Short mmCIF file of C-alpha atoms in Angstrom, two decimals:
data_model
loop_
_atom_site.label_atom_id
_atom_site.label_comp_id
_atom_site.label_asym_id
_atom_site.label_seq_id
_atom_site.Cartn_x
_atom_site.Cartn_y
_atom_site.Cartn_z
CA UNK A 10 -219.83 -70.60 -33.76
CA UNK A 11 -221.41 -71.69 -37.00
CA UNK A 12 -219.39 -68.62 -38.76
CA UNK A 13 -216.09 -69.31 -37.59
CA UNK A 14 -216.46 -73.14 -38.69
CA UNK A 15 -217.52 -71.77 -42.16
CA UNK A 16 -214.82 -70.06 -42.53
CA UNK A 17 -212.23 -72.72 -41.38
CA UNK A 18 -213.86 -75.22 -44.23
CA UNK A 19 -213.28 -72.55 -46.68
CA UNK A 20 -210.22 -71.90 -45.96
CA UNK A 21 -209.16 -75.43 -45.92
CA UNK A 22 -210.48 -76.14 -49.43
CA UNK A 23 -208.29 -72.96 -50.77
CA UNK A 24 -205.10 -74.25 -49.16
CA UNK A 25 -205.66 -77.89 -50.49
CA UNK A 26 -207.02 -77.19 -53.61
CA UNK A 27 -203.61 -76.48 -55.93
CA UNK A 28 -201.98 -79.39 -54.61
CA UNK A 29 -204.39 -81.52 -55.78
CA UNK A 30 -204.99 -80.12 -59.20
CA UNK A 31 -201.33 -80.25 -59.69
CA UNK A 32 -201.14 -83.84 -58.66
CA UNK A 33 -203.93 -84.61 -60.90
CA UNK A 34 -201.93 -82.71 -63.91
CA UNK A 35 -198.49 -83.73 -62.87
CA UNK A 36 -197.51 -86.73 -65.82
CA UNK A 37 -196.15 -89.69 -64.51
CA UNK A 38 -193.25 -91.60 -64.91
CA UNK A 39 -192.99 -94.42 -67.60
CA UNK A 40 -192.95 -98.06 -66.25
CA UNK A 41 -190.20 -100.35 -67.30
CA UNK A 42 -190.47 -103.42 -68.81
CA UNK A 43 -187.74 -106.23 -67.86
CA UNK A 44 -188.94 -108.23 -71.39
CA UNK A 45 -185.83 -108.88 -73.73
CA UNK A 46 -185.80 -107.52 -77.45
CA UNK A 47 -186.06 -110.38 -79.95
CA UNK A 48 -183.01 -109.66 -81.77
CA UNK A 49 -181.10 -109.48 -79.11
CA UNK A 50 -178.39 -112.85 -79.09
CA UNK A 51 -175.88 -113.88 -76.20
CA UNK A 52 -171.65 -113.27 -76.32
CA UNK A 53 -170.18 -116.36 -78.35
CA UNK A 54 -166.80 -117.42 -76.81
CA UNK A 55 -165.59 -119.41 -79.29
CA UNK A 56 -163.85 -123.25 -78.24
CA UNK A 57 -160.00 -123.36 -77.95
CA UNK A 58 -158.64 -126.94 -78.06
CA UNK A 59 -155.42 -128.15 -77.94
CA UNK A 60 -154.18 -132.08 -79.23
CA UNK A 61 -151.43 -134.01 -77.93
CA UNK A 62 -150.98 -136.66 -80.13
CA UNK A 63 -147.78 -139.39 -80.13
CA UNK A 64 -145.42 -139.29 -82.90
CA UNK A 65 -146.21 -141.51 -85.38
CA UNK A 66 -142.31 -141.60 -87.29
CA UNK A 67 -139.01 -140.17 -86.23
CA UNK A 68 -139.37 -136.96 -88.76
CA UNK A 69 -142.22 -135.99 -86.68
CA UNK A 70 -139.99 -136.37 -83.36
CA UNK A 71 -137.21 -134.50 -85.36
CA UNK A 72 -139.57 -131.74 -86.27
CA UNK A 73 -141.05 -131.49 -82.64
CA UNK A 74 -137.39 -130.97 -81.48
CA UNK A 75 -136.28 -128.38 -84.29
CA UNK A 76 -139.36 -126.40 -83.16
CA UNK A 77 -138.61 -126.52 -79.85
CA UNK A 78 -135.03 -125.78 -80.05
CA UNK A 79 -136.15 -122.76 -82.49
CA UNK A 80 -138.64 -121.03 -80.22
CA UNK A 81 -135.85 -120.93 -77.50
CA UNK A 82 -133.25 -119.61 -79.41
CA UNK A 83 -135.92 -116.81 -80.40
CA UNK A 84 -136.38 -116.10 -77.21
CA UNK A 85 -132.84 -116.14 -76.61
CA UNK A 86 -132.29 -114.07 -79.51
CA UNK A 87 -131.76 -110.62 -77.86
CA UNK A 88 -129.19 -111.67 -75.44
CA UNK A 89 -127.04 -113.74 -77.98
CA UNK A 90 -126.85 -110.70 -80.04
CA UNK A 91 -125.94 -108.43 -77.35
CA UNK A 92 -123.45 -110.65 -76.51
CA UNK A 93 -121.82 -111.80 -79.58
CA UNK A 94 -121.75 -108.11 -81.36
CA UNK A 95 -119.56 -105.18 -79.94
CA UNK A 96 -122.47 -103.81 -77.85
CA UNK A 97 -121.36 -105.17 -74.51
CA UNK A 98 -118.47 -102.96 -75.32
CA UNK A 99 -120.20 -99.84 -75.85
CA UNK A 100 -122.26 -100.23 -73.29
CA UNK A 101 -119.87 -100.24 -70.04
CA UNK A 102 -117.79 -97.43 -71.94
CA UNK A 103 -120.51 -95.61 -71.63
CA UNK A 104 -122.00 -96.20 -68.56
CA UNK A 105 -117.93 -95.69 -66.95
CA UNK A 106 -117.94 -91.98 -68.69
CA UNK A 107 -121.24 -91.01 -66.81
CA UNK A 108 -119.99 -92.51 -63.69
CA UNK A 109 -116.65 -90.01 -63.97
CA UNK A 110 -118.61 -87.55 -64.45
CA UNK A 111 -120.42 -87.56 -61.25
CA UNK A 112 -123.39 -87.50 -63.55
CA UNK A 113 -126.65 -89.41 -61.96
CA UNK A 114 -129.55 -88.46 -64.09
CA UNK A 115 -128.04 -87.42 -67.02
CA UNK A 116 -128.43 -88.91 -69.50
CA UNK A 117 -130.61 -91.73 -68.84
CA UNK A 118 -129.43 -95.49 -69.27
CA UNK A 119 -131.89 -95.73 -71.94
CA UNK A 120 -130.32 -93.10 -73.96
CA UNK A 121 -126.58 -94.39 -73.30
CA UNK A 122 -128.19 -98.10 -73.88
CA UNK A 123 -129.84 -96.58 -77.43
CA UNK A 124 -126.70 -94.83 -78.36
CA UNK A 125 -124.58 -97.93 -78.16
CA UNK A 126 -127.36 -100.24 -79.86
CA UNK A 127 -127.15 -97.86 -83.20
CA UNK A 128 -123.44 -97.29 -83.30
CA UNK A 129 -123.36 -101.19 -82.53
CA UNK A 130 -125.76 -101.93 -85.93
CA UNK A 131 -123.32 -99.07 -88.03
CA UNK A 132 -120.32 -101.68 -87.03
CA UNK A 133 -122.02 -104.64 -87.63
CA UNK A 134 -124.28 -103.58 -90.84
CA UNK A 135 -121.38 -105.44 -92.81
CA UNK A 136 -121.61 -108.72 -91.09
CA UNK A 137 -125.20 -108.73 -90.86
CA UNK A 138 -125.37 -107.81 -94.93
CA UNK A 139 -123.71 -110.92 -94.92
CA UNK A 140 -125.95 -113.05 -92.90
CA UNK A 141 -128.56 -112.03 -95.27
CA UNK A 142 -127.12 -112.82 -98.36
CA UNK A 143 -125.85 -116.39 -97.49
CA UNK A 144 -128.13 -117.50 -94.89
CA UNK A 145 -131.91 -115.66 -94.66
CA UNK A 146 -132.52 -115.18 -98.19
CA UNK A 147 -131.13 -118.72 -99.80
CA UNK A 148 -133.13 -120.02 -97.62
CA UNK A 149 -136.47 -117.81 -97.75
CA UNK A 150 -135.93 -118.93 -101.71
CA UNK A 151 -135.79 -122.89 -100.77
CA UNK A 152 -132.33 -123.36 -102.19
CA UNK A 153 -130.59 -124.19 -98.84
CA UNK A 154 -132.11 -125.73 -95.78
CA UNK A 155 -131.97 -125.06 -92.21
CA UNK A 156 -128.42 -127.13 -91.50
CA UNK A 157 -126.63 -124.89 -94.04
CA UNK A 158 -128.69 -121.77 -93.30
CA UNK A 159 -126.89 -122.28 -89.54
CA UNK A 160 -123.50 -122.70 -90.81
CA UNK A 161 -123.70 -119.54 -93.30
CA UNK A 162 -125.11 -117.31 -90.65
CA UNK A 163 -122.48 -118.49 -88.23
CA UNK A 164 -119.57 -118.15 -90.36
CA UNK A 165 -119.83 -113.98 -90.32
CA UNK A 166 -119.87 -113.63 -86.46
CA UNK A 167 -117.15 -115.87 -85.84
CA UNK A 168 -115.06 -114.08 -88.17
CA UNK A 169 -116.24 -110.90 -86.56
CA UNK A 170 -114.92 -112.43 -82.92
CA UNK A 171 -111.73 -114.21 -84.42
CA UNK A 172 -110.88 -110.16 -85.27
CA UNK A 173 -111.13 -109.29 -82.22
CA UNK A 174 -109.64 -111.29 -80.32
CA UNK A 175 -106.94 -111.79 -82.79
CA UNK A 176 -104.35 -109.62 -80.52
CA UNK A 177 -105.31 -111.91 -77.51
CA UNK A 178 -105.97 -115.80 -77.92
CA UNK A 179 -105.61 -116.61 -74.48
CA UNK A 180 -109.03 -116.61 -73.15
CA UNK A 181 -109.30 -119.12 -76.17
CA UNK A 182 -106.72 -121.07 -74.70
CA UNK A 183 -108.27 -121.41 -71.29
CA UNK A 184 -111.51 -122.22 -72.23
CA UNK A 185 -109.92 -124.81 -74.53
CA UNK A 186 -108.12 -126.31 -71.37
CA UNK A 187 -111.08 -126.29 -69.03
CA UNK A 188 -112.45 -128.10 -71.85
CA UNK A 189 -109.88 -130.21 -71.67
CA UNK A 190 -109.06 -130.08 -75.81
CA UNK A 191 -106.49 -130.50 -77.64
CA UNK A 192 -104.76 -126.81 -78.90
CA UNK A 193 -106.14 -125.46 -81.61
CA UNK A 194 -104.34 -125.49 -84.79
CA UNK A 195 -106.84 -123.29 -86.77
CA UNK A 196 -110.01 -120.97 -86.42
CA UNK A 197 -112.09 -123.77 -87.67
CA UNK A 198 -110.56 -125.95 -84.71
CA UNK A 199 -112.50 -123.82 -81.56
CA UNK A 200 -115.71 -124.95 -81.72
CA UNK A 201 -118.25 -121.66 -80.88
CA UNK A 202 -119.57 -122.84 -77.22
CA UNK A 203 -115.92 -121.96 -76.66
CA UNK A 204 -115.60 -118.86 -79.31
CA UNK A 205 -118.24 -117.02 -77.51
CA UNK A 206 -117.17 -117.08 -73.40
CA UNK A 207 -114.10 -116.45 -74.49
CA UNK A 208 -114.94 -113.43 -76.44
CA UNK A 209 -117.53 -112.21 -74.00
CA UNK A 210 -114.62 -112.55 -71.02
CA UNK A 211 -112.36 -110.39 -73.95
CA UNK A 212 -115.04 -107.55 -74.22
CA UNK A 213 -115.12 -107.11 -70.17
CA UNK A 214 -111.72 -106.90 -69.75
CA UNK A 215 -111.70 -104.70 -72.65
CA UNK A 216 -114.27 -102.43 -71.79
CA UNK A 217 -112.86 -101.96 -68.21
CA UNK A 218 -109.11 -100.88 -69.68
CA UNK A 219 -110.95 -98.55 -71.79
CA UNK A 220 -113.07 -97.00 -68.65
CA UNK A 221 -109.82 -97.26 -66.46
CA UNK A 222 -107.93 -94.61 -69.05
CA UNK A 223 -111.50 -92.61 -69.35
CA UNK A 224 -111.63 -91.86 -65.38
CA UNK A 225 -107.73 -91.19 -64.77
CA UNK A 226 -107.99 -87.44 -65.37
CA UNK A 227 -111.81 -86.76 -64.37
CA UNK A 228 -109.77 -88.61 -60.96
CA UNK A 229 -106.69 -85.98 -60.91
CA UNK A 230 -109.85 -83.08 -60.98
CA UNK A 231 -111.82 -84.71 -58.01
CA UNK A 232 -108.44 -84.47 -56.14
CA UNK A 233 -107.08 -81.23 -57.05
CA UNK A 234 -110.68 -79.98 -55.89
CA UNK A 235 -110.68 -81.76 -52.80
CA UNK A 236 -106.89 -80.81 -52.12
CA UNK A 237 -108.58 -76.89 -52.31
CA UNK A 238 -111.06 -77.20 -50.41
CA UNK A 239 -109.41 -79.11 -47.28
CA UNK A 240 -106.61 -76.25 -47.92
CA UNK A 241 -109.36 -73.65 -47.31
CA UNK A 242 -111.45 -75.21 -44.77
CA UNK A 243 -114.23 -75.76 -46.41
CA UNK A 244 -114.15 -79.89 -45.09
CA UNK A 245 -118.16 -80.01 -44.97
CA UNK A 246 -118.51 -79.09 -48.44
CA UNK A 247 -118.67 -81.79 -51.45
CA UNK A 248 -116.13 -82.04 -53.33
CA UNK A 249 -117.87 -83.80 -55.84
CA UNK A 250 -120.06 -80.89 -56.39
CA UNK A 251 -118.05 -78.38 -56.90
CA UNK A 252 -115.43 -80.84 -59.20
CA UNK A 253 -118.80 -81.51 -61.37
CA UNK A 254 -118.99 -78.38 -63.11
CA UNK A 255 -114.95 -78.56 -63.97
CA UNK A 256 -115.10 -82.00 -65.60
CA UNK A 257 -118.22 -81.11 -67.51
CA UNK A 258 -116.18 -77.84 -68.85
CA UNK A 259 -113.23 -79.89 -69.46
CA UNK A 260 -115.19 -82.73 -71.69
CA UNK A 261 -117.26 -80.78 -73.61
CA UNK A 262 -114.42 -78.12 -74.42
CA UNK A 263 -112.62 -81.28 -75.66
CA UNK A 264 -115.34 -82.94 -77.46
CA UNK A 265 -116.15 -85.22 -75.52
CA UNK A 266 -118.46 -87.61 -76.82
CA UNK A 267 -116.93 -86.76 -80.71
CA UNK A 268 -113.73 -88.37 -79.28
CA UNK A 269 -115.49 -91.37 -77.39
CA UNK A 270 -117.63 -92.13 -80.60
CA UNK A 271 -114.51 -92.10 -82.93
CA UNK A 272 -111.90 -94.15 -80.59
CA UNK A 273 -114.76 -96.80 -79.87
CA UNK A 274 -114.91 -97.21 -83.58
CA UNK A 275 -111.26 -97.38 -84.30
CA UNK A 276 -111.13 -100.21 -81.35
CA UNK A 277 -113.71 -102.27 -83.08
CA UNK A 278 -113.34 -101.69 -86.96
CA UNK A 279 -109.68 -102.96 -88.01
#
């Protein structure tokens, strides 16, 4: 009895006896410290204020209200140039010729959009040369002030709108009316709140006479294509998709967009 415990105490200091040198030699694990460096300083956010203070003359109030009218035309700025330049032309041309072509994807708006915002700066490069000369860099140099600035930058694009409406005065004429003005005798006469509705209302119907003669024979190819297929039965087939391929052929072997380019030109530079 005395042997066999013996030999159970030896054997229980051989099974214990590596785990316990390796937890005396096993290193242990640094402590961290929660203490803050001394160099270390805090985010500074700096102060933003912002003073309301009453006028104190009338130039102050005048200069208030040129700032504020000046910050909304810049922010207005895009539109009124999209809308006083030949770019609202372009831009439903070219948006019709992708719709008769039965084209959805291709190409994107963007690309059409781009297309017609550089060919609408190679048109206008001459009036805006203009602009520069006898508006933005007189006054840059200090030798006119904002008034006349106005009136020589304004000059050029009415010009550029009396041209083209100059085959078609009647949108002139009704504005003028619901105005209720007197008729106007000379350019300098139609005041431009009146120049510029008028001349947008000219560039939609213009645009749309243009896109009107652009889909008549991509139309005749739809129905000759339809006419074939109702002729052979095939009624659950789309026309469209088999009349896509043909107009593609036909404007490209035509050159297409050469032709488009050059007559949108010719319609704008006279």
């Amino acid at each position: 009895m005395k042997g066999k415990i013996k030999v159970l105490f030896l054997m229980a200091i051989l099974l214990f006896s590596p785990l316990s040198v390796f937890a005396q030699q096993a290193p242990r694990a640094p402590q961290g410290t929660t203490e803050m460096q001394n160099d270390a300083r805090p985010l500074q956010v700096p102060n933003i204020a912002v003073q309301i203070t009453e006028p104190r003359s009338g130039n102050e109030v005048a200069f208030s209200v040129r700032l504020l009218i000046l910050l909304t035309i810049l922010s207005l700025a895009p539109s009124i140039l999209i809308l006083v330049t030949c770019f609202l032309r372009f831009s439903i041309v070219l948006d019709f010729i992708k719709r008769a072509l039965s084209l959805q994807q291709v190409p994107p708006t963007a690309v059409l959009n781009g297309i017609a915002f550089f060919m609408t700066i190679f048109i206008m490069w001459p009036t805006f040369t203009k602009i520069y000369d006898n508006s933005l860099k007189p006054l840059s140099d200090g030798k006119v002030g904002i008034e006349e600035a106005y009136k020589q930058a304004e000059a050029p694009i009415r010009d550029f709108m009396f041209v083209q409406m100059s085959d078609d005065t009647s949108y002139i004429k009704t504005f003028m009316s619901m105005a209720k003005m007197e008729k106007p005798k000379t350019k300098d006469d139609v005041p431009t709140y009146i120049l510029i509705p008028a001349y947008i209302i000219h560039e939609l119907t213009i645009a749309f006479k243009i896109g009107i003669l652009l889909y008549i024979p991509f139309i005749i190819i739809d129905m000759v294509v339809a006419s074939i297929l109702m002729a052979m039965g095939m009624m659950m087939l789309p026309p469209v998709q088999i009349s896509m391929p043909f107009k593609l052929i036909l404007f490209v072997l035509v050159d297409g967009w050469g032709l488009l380019t050059q007559q949108l030109f010719l319609s704008v530079a006279r």
